[in-house]
Coordinates of C-alpha atoms in Angstrom, one line a residue:
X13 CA 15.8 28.1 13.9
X14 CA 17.8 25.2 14.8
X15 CA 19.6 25.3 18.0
X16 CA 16.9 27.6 19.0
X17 CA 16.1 26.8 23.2
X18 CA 13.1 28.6 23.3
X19 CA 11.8 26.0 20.4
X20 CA 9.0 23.6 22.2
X21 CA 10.5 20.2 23.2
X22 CA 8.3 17.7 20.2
X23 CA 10.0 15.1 21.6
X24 CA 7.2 14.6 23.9
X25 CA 4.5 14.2 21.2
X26 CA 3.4 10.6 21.5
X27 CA 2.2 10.0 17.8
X28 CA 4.3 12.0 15.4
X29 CA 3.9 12.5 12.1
X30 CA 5.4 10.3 10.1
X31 CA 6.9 11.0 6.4
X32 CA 7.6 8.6 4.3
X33 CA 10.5 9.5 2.0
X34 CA 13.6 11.5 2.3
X35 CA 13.4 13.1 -1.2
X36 CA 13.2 17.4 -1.6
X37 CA 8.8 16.5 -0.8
X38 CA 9.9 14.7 2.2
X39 CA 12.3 16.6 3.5
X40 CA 10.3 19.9 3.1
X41 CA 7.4 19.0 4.7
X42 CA 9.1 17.7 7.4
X43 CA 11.2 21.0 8.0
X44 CA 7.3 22.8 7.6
X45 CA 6.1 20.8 10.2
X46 CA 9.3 21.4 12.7
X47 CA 8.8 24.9 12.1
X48 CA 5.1 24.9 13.4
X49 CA 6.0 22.7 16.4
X50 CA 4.9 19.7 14.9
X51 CA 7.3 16.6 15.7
X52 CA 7.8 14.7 12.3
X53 CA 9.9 11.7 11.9
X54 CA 10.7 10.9 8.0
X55 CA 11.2 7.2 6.9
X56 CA 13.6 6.7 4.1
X57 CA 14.0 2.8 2.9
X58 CA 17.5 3.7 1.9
X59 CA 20.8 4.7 3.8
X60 CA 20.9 8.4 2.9
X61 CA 18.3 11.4 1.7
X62 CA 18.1 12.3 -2.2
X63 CA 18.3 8.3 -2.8
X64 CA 16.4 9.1 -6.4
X65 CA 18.8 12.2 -7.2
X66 CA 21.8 10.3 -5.9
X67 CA 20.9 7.1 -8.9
X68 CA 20.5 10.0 -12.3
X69 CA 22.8 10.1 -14.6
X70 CA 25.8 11.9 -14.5
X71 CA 24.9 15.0 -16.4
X72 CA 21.5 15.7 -15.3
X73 CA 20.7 19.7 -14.0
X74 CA 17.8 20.8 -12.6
X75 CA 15.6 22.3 -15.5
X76 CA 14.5 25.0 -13.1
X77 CA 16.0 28.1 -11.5
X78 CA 18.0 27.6 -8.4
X79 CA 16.4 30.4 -6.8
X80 CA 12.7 28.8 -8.0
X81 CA 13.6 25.5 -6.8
X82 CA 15.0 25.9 -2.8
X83 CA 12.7 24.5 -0.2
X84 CA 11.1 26.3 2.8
X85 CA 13.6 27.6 5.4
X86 CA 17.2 27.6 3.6
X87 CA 18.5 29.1 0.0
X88 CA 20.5 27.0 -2.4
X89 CA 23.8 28.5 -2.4
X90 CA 24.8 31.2 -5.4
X91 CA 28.0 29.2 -6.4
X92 CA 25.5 26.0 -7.4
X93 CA 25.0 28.5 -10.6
X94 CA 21.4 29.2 -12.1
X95 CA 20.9 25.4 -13.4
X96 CA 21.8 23.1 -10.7
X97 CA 23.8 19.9 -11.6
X98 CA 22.5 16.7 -9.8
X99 CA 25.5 16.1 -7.1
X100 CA 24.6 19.6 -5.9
X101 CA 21.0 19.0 -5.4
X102 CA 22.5 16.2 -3.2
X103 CA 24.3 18.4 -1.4
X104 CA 21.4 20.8 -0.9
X105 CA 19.5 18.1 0.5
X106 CA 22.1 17.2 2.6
X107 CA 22.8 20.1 4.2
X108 CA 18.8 20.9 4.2
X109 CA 18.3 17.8 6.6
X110 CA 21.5 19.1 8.9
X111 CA 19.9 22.7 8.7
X112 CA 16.6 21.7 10.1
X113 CA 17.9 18.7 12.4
X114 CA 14.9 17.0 11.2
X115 CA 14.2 13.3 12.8
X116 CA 15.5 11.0 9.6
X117 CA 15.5 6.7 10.3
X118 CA 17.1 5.2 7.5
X119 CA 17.2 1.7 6.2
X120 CA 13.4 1.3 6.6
X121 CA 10.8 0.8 4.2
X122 CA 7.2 1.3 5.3
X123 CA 5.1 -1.5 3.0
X124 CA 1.5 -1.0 3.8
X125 CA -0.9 2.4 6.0
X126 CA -3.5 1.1 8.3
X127 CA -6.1 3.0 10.3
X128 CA -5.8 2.9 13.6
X129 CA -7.9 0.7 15.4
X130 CA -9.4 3.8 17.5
X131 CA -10.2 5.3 14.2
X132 CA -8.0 8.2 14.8
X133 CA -4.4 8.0 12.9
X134 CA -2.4 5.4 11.6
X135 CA -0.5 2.4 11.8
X136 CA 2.4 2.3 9.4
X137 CA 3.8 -1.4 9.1
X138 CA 7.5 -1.4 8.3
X139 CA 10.2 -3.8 7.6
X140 CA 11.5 -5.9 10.6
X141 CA 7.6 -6.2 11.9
X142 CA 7.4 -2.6 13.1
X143 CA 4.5 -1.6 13.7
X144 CA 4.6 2.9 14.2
X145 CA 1.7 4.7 15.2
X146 CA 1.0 8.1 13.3
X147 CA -1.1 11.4 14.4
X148 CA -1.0 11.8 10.6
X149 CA 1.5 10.5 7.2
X150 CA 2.7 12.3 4.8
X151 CA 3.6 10.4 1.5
X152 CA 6.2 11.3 -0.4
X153 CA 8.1 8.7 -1.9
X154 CA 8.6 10.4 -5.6
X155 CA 7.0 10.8 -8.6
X156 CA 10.2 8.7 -9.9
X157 CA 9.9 5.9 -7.6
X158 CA 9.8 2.8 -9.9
X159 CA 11.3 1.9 -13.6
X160 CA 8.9 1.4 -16.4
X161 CA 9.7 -0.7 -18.7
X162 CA 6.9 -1.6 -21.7
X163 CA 5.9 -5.7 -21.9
X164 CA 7.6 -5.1 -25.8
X165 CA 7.2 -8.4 -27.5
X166 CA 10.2 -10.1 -28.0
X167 CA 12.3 -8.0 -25.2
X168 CA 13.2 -11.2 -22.7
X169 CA 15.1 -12.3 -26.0
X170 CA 16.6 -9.6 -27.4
X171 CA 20.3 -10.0 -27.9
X172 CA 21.2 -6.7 -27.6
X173 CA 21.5 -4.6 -24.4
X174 CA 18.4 -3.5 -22.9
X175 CA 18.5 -1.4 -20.0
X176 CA 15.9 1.4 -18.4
X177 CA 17.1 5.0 -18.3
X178 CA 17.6 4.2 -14.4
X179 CA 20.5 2.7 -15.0
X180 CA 22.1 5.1 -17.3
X181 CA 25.0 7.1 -16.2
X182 CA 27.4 8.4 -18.9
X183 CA 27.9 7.7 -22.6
X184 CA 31.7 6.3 -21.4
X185 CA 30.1 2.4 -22.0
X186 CA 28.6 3.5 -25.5
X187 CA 31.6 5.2 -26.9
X188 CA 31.4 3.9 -30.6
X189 CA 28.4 1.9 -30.3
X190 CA 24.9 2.4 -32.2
X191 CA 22.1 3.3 -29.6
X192 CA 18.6 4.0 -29.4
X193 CA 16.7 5.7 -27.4
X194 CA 12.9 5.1 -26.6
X195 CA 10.9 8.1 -25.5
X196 CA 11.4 11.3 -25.9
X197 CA 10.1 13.2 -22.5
X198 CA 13.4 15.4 -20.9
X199 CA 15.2 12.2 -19.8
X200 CA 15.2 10.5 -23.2
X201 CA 16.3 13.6 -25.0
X202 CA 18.8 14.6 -22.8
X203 CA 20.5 11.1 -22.9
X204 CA 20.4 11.3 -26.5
X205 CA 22.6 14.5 -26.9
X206 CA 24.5 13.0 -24.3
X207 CA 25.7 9.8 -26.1
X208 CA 26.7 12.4 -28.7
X209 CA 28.7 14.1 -26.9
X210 CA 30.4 11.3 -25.6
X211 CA 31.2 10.0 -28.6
X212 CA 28.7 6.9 -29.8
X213 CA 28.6 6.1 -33.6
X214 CA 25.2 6.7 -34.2
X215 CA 21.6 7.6 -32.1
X216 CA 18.7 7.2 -32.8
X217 CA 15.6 8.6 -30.6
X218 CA 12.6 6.5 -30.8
X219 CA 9.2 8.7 -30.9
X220 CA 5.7 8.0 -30.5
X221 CA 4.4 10.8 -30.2
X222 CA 6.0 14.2 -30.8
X223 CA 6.7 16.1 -28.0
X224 CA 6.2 20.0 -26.9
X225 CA 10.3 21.2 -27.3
X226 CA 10.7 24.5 -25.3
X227 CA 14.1 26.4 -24.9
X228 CA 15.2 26.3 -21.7
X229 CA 15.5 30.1 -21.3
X230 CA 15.0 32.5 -24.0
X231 CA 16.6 36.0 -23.5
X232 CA 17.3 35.5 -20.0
X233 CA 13.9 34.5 -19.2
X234 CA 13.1 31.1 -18.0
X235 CA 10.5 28.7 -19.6
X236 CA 9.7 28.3 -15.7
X237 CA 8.7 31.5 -15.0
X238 CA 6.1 31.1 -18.1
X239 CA 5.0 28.3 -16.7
X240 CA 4.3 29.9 -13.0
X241 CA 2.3 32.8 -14.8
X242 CA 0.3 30.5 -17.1
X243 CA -0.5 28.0 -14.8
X244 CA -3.8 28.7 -13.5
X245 CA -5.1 30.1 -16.9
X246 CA -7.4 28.6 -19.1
X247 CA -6.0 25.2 -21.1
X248 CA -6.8 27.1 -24.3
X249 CA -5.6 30.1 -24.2
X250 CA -2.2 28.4 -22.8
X251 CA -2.4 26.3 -25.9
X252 CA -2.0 28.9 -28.0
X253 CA 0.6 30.9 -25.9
X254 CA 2.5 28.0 -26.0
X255 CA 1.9 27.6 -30.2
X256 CA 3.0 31.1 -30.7
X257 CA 5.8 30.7 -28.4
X258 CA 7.0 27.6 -30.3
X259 CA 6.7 28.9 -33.5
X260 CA 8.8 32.2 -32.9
X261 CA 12.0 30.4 -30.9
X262 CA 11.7 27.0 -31.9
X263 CA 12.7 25.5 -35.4
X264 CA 10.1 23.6 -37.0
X265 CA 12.2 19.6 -37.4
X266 CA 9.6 18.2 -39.3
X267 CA 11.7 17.6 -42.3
X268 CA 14.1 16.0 -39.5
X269 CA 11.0 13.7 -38.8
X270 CA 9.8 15.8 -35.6
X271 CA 7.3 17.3 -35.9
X272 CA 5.3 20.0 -34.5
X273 CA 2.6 18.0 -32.1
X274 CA -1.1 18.5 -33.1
X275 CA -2.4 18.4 -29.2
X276 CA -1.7 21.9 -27.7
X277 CA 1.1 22.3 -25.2
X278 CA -1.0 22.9 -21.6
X279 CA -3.4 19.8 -23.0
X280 CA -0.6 17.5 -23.1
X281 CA 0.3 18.7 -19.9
X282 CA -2.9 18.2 -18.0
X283 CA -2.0 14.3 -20.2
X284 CA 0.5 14.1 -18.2
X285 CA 3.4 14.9 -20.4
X286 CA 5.8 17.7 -19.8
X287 CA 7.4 19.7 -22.9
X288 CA 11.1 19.0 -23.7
X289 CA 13.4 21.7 -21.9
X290 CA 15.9 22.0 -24.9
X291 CA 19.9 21.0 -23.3
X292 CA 21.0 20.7 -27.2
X293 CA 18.3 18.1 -28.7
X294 CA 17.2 21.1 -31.5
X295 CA 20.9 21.2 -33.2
X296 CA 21.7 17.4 -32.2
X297 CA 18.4 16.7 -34.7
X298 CA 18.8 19.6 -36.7
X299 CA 22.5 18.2 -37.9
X300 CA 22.1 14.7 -38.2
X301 CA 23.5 13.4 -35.1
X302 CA 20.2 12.4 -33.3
X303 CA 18.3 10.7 -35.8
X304 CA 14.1 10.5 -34.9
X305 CA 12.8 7.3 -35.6
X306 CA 9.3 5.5 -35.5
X307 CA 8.1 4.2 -32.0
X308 CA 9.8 0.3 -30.8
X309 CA 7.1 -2.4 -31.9
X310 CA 8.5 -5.5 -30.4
X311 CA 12.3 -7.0 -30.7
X312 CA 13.4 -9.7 -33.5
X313 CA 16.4 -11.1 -32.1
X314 CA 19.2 -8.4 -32.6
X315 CA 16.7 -6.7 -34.1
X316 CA 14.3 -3.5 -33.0
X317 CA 10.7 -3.2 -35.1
X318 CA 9.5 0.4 -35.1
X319 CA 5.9 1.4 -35.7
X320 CA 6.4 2.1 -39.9
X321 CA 7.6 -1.5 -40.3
X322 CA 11.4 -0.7 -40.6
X323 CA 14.1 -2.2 -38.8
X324 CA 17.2 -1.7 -36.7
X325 CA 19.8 -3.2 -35.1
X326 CA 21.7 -0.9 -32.3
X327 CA 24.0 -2.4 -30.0
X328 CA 22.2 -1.0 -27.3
X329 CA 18.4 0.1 -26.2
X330 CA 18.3 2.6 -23.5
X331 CA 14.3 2.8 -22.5
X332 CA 13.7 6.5 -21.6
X333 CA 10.0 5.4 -20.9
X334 CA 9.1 7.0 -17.4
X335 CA 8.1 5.3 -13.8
X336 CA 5.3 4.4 -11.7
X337 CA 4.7 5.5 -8.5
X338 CA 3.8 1.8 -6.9
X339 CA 2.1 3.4 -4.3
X340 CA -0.9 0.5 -4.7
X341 CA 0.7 -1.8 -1.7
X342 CA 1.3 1.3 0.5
X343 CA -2.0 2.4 0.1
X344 CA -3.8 1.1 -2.4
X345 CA -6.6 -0.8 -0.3
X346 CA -7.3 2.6 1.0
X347 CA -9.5 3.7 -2.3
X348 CA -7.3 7.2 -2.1
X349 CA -5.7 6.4 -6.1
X350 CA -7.2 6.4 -9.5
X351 CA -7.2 4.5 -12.5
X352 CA -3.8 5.2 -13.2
X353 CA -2.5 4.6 -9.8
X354 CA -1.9 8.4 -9.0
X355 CA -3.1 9.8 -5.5
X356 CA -6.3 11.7 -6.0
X357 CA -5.5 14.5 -3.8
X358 CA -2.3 16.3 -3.2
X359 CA -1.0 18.9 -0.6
X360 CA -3.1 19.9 2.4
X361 CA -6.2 18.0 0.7
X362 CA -6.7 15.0 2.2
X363 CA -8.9 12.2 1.0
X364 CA -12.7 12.3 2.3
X365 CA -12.4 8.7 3.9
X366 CA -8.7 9.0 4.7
X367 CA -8.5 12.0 7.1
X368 CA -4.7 12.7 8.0
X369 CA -3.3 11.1 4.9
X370 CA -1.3 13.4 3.0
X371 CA 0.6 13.6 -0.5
X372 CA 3.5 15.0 -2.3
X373 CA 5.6 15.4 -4.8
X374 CA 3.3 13.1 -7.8
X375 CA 2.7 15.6 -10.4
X376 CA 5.3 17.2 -12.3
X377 CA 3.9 20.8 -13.1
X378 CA 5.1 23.1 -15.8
X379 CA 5.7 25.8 -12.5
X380 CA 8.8 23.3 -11.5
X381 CA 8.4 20.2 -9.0
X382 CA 10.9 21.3 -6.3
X383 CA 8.7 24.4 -6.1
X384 CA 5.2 23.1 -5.6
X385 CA 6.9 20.5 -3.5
X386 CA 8.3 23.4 -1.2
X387 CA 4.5 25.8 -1.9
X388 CA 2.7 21.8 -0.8
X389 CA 4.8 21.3 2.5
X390 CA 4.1 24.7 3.8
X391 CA 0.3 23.8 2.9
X392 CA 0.3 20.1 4.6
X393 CA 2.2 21.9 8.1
X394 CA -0.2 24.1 8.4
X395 CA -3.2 21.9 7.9
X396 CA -1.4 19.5 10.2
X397 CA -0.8 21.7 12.8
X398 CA -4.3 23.1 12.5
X399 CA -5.9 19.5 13.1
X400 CA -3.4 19.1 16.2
X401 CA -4.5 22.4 18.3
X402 CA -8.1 21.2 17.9
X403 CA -8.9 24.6 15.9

């Protein structure tokens, strides 16, 4: 507990570990590691936690439950409601690092990990020329960490406005306008019924590929809690769960030119793509107001190509097409990523020739992100702590 003066003084550790990132992964490990005795100091490039929350747009609530997305050691409070909006979540994390008096240096970015030259630990280089020696790192700088935006050809001279999701906030700016949206994953969807609401004159939802659309909860159950229960059964039999499911709450939109997707849902997922958590996309489609459209080509001047050939010509592109997690200068020379850039071990696992190195927080699990983050960070402490007592 914090304040607590029986708790051991970590202050005296002389290599801490260090975590890099102040987001909910960050943060939770960190508090994990406080609780077992462990002294961890967390890094954060910017000036406060929750940068990533703290730059969504406006509107955004977490998709999960608020009682299935808290990390270890403190509850989100009741009167955040069941589906938590994004400035609370900031809160949350706010108050977490407070809670836990956890050891948080902002305003430093750590650019590259190092083995120590003793061969046990690591030197983390950091901005200014610091140079911070490590018992052990945990990584954690978000699955959202950099924009994504496709080499289209044509894009440096489009004369409409192009920007990435990133820097959407509210449909105030597209009041009246013609839009589309490219991608349809949670952010591009949710954007879209969002420009509705707020009043642009027409939107348009670019798809490649059709997604999985699930209803948020159905009956007072969760798609979450599916998700936790399904999780560890086999792809196949959760691919046809998830058809049946679909097929008894969800409205076929073919005719609306989405349609159902031939891959099942728990392949896609092991793809790498989440389903949709439906926030109003199904009747935005279903009554005109979000038209689907062919996947973006390349750019003609004021105009968009889509994949069938047609054209468009919306005031505005808003690129709903995902991040990378740049982790290659951080880490990359340390042969710990694969082919797509994506850490190849995650939680208490750590890489065969890169003992002490720890991640969190880079998948995106149909059981909710916040709460694999919080199951990881309990995982990492006590794997962490176990390496420190020598047992």
């Amino acid at each position: 507990m914090p304040g607590d003066p029986t708790a051991p003084d970590m202050t005296t550790q002389p290599r801490p570990v260090y975590v890099i990132g102040a987001g909910p992964g960050g943060l939770a490990a960190a508090a994990a590691l406080r609780a077992r005795g462990v002294r961890a100091v967390v890094i954060e490039k910017s000036d406060a936690v929750g940068s990533s929350w703290r730059g969504h747009y406006d509107r955004l609530r977490l998709h999960t439950t608020r009682r299935l997305s808290a990390l270890p050691g403190l509850a989100m409070p009741r009167r955040f409601g069941r589906w938590v909006r994004r400035d609370d979540v900031v809160r949350y994390l706010e108050k977490y690092a407070e809670f836990h008096e956890l050891e948080l240096v902002t305003g430093v970015e750590v650019t590259r990990i190092e083995p120590a030259p003793e061969g046990d630990g690591w030197i983390l280089h950091a901005t200014g020329g610091r140079e911070l020696a490590a018992a052990a790192v945990v990584v954690a700088t978000g699955y959202n960490h950099t924009p994504a935006l496709p080499d289209w050809p044509g894009r440096d001279a489009y004369e409409g406005r192009l920007l990435h999701a990133a820097d959407y906030r509210n449909p105030q700016p597209y009041a009246g306008q013609d839009v589309l949206v490219v991608g349809v994953g949670n952010t591009g969807a949710e954007i879209a019924v969002d420009l509705v609401e707020g009043g642009a004159a027409r939107v348009r939802l670019a798809v490649r590929t059709a997604p999985h659309i699930l209803r948020r909860s159905t009956a007072g159950w969760p798609a979450q809690r599916s998700g936790i229960l399904v999780r560890r059964l086999p792809r196949r039999l959760v691919d046809r769960l998830g058809a049946l499911v679909a097929r008894a709450s969800v409205p076929d939109l073919s005719a609306y030119g989405l349609p159902r997707p031939a891959t099942g849902l728990y392949s896609r997922v092991e793809q790498g793509s989440i389903p949709v958590q439906d926030v109003g996309l199904i009747d935005a489609v279903r009554s005109g107001k979000v038209e689907p459209v062919a996947a973006v080509e390349s750019f003609d001047g004021a105009e968009v190509v889509l994949a069938d050939g047609s054209r468009v010509a919306p005031d505005a592109v808003i690129a709903a097409t995902g991040y990378r997690r740049a982790l290659e200068g951080l880490v990359g020379h340390l042969g710990v990523l694969d082919e797509r850039g994506r850490p190849r071990t995650h939680g208490a696992r750590s890489p065969g020739q890169a003992r002490d190195l720890y991640f969190t927080g880079f998948s995106n699990p149909i059981s909710g992100m916040l709460r694999e983050m919080a199951i990881d960070a309990e995982k990492i402490a006590k794997a962490v702590a176990r390496r420190t007592s020598g047992s």
